[in-house]
PDB file of C-alpha atoms in Angstrom:
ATOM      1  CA  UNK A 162      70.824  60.776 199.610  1.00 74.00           C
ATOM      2  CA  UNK A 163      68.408  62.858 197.503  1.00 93.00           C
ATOM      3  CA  UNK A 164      69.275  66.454 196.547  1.00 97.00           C
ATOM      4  CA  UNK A 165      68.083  68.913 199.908  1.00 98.00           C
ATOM      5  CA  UNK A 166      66.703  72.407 198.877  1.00 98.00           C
ATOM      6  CA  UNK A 167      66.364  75.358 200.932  1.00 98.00           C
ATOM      7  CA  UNK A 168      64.523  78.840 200.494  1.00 98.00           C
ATOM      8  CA  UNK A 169      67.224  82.338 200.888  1.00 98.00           C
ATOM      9  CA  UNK A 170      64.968  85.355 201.369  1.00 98.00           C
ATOM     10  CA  UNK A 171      64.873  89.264 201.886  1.00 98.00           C
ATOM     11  CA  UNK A 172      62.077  89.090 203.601  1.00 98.00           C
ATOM     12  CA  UNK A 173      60.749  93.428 203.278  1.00 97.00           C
ATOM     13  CA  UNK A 174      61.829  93.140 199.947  1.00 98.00           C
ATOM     14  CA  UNK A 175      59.993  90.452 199.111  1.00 98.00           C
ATOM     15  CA  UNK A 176      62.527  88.151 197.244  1.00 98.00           C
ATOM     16  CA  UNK A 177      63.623  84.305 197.500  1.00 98.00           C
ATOM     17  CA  UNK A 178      66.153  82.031 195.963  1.00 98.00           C
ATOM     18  CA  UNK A 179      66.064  78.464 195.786  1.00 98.00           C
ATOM     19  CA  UNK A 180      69.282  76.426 196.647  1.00 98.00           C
ATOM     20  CA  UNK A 181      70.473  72.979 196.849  1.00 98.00           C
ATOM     21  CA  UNK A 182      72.558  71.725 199.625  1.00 98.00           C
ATOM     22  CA  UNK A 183      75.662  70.746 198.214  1.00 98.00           C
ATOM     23  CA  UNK A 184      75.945  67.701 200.996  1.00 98.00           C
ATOM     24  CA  UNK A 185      78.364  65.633 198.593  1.00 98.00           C
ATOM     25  CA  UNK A 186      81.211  68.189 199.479  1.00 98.00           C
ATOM     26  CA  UNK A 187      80.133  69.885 202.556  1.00 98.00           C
ATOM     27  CA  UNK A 188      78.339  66.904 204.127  1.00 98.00           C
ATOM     28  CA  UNK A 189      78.856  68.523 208.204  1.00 98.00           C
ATOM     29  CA  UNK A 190      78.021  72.253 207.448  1.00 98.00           C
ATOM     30  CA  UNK A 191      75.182  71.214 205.290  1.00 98.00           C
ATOM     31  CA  UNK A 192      73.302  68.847 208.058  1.00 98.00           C
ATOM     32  CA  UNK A 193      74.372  71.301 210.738  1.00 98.00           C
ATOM     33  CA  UNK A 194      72.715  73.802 209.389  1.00 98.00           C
ATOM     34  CA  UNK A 195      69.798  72.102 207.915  1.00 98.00           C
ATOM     35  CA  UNK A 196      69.077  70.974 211.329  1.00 98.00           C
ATOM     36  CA  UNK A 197      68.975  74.239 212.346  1.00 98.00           C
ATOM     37  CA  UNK A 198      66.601  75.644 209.672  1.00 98.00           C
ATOM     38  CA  UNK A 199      65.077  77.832 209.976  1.00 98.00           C
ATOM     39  CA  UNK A 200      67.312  81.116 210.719  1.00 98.00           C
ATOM     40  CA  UNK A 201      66.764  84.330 210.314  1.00 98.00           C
ATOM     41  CA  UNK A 202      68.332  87.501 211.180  1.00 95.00           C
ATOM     42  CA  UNK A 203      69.443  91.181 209.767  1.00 93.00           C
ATOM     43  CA  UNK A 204      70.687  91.497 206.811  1.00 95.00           C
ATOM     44  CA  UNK A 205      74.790  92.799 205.861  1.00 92.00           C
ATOM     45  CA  UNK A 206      75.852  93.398 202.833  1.00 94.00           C
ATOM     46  CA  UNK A 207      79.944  93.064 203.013  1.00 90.00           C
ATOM     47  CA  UNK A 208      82.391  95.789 203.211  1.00 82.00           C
ATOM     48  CA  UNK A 209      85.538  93.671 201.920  1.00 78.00           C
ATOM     49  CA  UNK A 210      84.073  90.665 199.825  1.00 84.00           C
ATOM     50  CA  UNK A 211      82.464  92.843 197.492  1.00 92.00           C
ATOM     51  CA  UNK A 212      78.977  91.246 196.300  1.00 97.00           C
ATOM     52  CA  UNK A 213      77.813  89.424 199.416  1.00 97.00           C
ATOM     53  CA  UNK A 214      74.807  90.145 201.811  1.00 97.00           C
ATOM     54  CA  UNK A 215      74.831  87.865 205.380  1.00 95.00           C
ATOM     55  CA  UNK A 216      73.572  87.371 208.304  1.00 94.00           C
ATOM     56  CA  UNK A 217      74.906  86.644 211.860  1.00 90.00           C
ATOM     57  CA  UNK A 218      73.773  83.741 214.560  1.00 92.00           C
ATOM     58  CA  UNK A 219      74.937  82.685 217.216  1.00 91.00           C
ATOM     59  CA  UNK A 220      76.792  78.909 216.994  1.00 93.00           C
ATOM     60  CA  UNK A 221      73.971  76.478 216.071  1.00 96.00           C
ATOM     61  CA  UNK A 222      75.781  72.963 216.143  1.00 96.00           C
ATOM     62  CA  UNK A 223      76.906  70.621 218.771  1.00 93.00           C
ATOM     63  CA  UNK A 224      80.206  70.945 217.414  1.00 94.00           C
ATOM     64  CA  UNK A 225      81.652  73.599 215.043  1.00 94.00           C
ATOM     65  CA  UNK A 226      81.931  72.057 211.725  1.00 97.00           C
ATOM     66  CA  UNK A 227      85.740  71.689 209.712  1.00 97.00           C
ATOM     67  CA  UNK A 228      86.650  73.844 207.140  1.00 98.00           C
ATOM     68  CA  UNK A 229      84.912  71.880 204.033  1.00 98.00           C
ATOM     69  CA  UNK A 230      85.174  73.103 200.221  1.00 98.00           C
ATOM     70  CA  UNK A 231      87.142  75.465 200.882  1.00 98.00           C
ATOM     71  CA  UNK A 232      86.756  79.046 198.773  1.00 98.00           C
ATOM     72  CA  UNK A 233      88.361  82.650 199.152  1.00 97.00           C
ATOM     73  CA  UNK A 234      86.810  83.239 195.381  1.00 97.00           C
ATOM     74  CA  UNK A 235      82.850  82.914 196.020  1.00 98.00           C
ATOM     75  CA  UNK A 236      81.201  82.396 192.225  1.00 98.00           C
ATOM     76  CA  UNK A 237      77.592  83.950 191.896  1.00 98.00           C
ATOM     77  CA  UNK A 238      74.937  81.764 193.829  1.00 98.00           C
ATOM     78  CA  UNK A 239      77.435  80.354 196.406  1.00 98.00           C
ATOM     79  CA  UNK A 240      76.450  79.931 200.284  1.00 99.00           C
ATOM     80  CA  UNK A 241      78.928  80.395 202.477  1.00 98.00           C
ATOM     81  CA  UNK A 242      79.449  79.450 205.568  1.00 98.00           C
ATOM     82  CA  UNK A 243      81.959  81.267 208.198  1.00 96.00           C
ATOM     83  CA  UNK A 244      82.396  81.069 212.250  1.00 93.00           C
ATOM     84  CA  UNK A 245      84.209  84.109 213.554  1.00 85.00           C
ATOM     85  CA  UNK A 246      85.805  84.680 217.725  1.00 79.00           C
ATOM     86  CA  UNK A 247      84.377  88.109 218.389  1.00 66.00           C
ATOM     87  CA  UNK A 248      87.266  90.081 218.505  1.00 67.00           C
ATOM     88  CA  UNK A 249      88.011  89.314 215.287  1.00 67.00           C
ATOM     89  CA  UNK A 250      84.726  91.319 214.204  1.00 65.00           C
ATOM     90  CA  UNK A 251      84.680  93.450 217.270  1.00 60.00           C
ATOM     91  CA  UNK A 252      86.243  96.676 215.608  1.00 60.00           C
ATOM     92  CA  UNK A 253      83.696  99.790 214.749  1.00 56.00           C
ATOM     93  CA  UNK A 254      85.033  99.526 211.481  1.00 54.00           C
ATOM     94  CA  UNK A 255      82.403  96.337 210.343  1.00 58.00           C
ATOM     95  CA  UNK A 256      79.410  98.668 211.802  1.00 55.00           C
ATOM     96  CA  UNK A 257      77.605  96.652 213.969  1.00 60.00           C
ATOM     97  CA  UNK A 258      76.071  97.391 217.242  1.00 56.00           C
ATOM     98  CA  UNK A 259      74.725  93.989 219.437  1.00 57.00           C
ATOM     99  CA  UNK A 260      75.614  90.633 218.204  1.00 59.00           C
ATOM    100  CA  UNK A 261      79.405  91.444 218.215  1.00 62.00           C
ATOM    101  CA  UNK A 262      81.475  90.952 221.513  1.00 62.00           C
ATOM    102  CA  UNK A 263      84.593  89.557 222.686  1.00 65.00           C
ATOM    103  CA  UNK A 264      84.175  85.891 223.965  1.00 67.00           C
ATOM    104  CA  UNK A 265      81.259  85.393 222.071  1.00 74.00           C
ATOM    105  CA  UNK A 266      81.648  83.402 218.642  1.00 82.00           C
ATOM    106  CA  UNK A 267      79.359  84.194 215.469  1.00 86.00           C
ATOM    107  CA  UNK A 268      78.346  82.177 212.598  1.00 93.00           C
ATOM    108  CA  UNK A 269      78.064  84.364 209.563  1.00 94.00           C
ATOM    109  CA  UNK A 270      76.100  82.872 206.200  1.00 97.00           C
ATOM    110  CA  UNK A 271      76.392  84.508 203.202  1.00 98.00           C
ATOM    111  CA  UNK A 272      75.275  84.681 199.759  1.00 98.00           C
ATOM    112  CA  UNK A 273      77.319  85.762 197.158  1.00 98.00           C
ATOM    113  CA  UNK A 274      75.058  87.231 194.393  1.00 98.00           C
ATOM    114  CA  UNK A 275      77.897  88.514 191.599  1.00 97.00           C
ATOM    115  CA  UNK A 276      80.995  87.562 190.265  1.00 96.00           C
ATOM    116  CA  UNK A 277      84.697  89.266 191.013  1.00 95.00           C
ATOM    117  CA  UNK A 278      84.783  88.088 195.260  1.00 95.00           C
ATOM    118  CA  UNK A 279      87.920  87.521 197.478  1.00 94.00           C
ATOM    119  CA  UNK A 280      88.131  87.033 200.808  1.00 95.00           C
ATOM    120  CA  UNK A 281      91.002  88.721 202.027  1.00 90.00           C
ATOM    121  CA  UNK A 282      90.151  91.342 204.602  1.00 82.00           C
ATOM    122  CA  UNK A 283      92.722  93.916 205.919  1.00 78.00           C
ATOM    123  CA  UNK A 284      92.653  93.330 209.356  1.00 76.00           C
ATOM    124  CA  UNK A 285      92.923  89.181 209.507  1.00 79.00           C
ATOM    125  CA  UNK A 286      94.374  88.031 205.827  1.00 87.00           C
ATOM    126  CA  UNK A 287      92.733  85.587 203.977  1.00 93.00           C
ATOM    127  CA  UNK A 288      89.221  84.507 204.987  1.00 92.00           C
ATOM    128  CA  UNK A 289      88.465  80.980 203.881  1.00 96.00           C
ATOM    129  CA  UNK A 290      84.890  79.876 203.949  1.00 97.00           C
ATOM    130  CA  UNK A 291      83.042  76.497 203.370  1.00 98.00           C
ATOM    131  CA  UNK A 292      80.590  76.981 200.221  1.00 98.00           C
ATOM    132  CA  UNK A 293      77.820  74.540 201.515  1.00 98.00           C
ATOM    133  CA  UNK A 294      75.090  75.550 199.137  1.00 98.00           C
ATOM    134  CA  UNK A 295      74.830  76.720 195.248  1.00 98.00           C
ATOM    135  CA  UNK A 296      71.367  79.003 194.538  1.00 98.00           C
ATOM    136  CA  UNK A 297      69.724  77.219 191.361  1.00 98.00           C
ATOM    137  CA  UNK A 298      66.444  79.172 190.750  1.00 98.00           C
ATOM    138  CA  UNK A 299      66.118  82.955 191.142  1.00 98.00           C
ATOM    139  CA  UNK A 300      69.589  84.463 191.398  1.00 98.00           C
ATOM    140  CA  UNK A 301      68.998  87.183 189.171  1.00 98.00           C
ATOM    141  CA  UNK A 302      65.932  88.404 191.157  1.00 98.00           C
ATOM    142  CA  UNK A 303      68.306  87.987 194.207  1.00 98.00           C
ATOM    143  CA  UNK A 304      71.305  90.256 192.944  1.00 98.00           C
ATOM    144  CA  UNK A 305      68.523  93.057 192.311  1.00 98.00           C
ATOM    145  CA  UNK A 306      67.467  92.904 195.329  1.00 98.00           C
ATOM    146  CA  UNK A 307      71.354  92.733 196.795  1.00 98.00           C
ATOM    147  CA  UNK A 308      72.192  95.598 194.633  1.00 96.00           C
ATOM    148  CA  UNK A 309      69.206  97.675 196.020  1.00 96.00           C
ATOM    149  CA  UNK A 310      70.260  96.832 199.565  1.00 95.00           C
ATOM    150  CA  UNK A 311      73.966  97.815 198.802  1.00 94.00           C
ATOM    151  CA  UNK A 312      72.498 101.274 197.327  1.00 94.00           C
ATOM    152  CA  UNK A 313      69.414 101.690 199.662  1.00 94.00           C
ATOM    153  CA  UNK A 314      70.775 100.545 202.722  1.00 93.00           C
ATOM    154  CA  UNK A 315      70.287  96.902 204.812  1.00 92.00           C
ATOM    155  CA  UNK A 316      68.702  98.549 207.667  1.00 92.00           C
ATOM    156  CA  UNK A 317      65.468  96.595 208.309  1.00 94.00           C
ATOM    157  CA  UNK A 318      65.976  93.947 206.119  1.00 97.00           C
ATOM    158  CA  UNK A 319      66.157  90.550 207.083  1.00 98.00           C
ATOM    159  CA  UNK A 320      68.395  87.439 205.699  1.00 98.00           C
ATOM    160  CA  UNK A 321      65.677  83.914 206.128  1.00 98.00           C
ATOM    161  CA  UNK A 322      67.350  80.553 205.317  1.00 98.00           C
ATOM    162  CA  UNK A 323      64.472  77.954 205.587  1.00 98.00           C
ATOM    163  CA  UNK A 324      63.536  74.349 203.950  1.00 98.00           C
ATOM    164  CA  UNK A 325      62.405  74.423 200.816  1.00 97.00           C
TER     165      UNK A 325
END
């Protein structure tokens, strides 16, 4: 199969990555969510992970996909990808206001933009997550623009995953 490149924007701020699919070790998150390109929604920038901005969606393939190359320690330019149960996000300490509810699920992709990432958040434990995509052009542009967001706030912003 040929490499499979997709576009990560903040779409205000005017800023896009490139990143290849990394199908050889995540081959079901990587075609489930290719074949749901493209997504977009608000931006996040985490609370426990340290450098990571995501965004939420609902569940987008027929079947939620395993737990593939595995990572709690994201390097710079990894994609994520994470399903959560509501109530696991549902407390007012993560901040947000409508896609979060009991008996719904979410499926959170992130982009870690810096180095010194764990996933171990105080209310669950560890967080595993699949790393299904490695940013190859434009990361530094990117980690500006995530360190602006973390400083200038992530209202208004949205996180675009497309086809390159």
């Amino acid at each position: 199969m040929a490499d499979r490149y997709i576009e990560v924007s903040l779409v205000k701020r005017d800023v896009t990555c490139r990143a290849r699919l990394l199908d050889d070790r995540a081959p079901i998150t990587c075609a489930a969510v290719w074949d749901a390109l493209p997504l977009a929604g608000d931006v996040y920038h985490a609370k426990y992970a340290r450098n990571e901005i995501y965004a939420l969606f609902p569940p987008f393939a027929e079947t939620e996909p395993p737990l593939e190359n595995p990572t709690v320690t994201p390097i710079p330019g990894d994609l994520c990808y994470f399903a959560f149960a509501g109530a696991e996000l549902g407390t007012k300490a993560y901040g947000y206001d409508r896609e979060v509810r009991a008996g719904t699920t979410l499926v959170d992709l992130a982009l870690f933009y810096e180095r010194n990432n764990l996933l171990l958040n105080a209310d669950v434990g560890w967080v595993p997550g699949t790393v299904w995509g490695q940013i190859v052009e434009g990361l530094d542009t990117m980690a500006e623009a995530c360190n602006d967001l973390w400083r200038s706030g992530a209202a208004g912003e949205t996180l675009s995953f497309r086809r390159a």
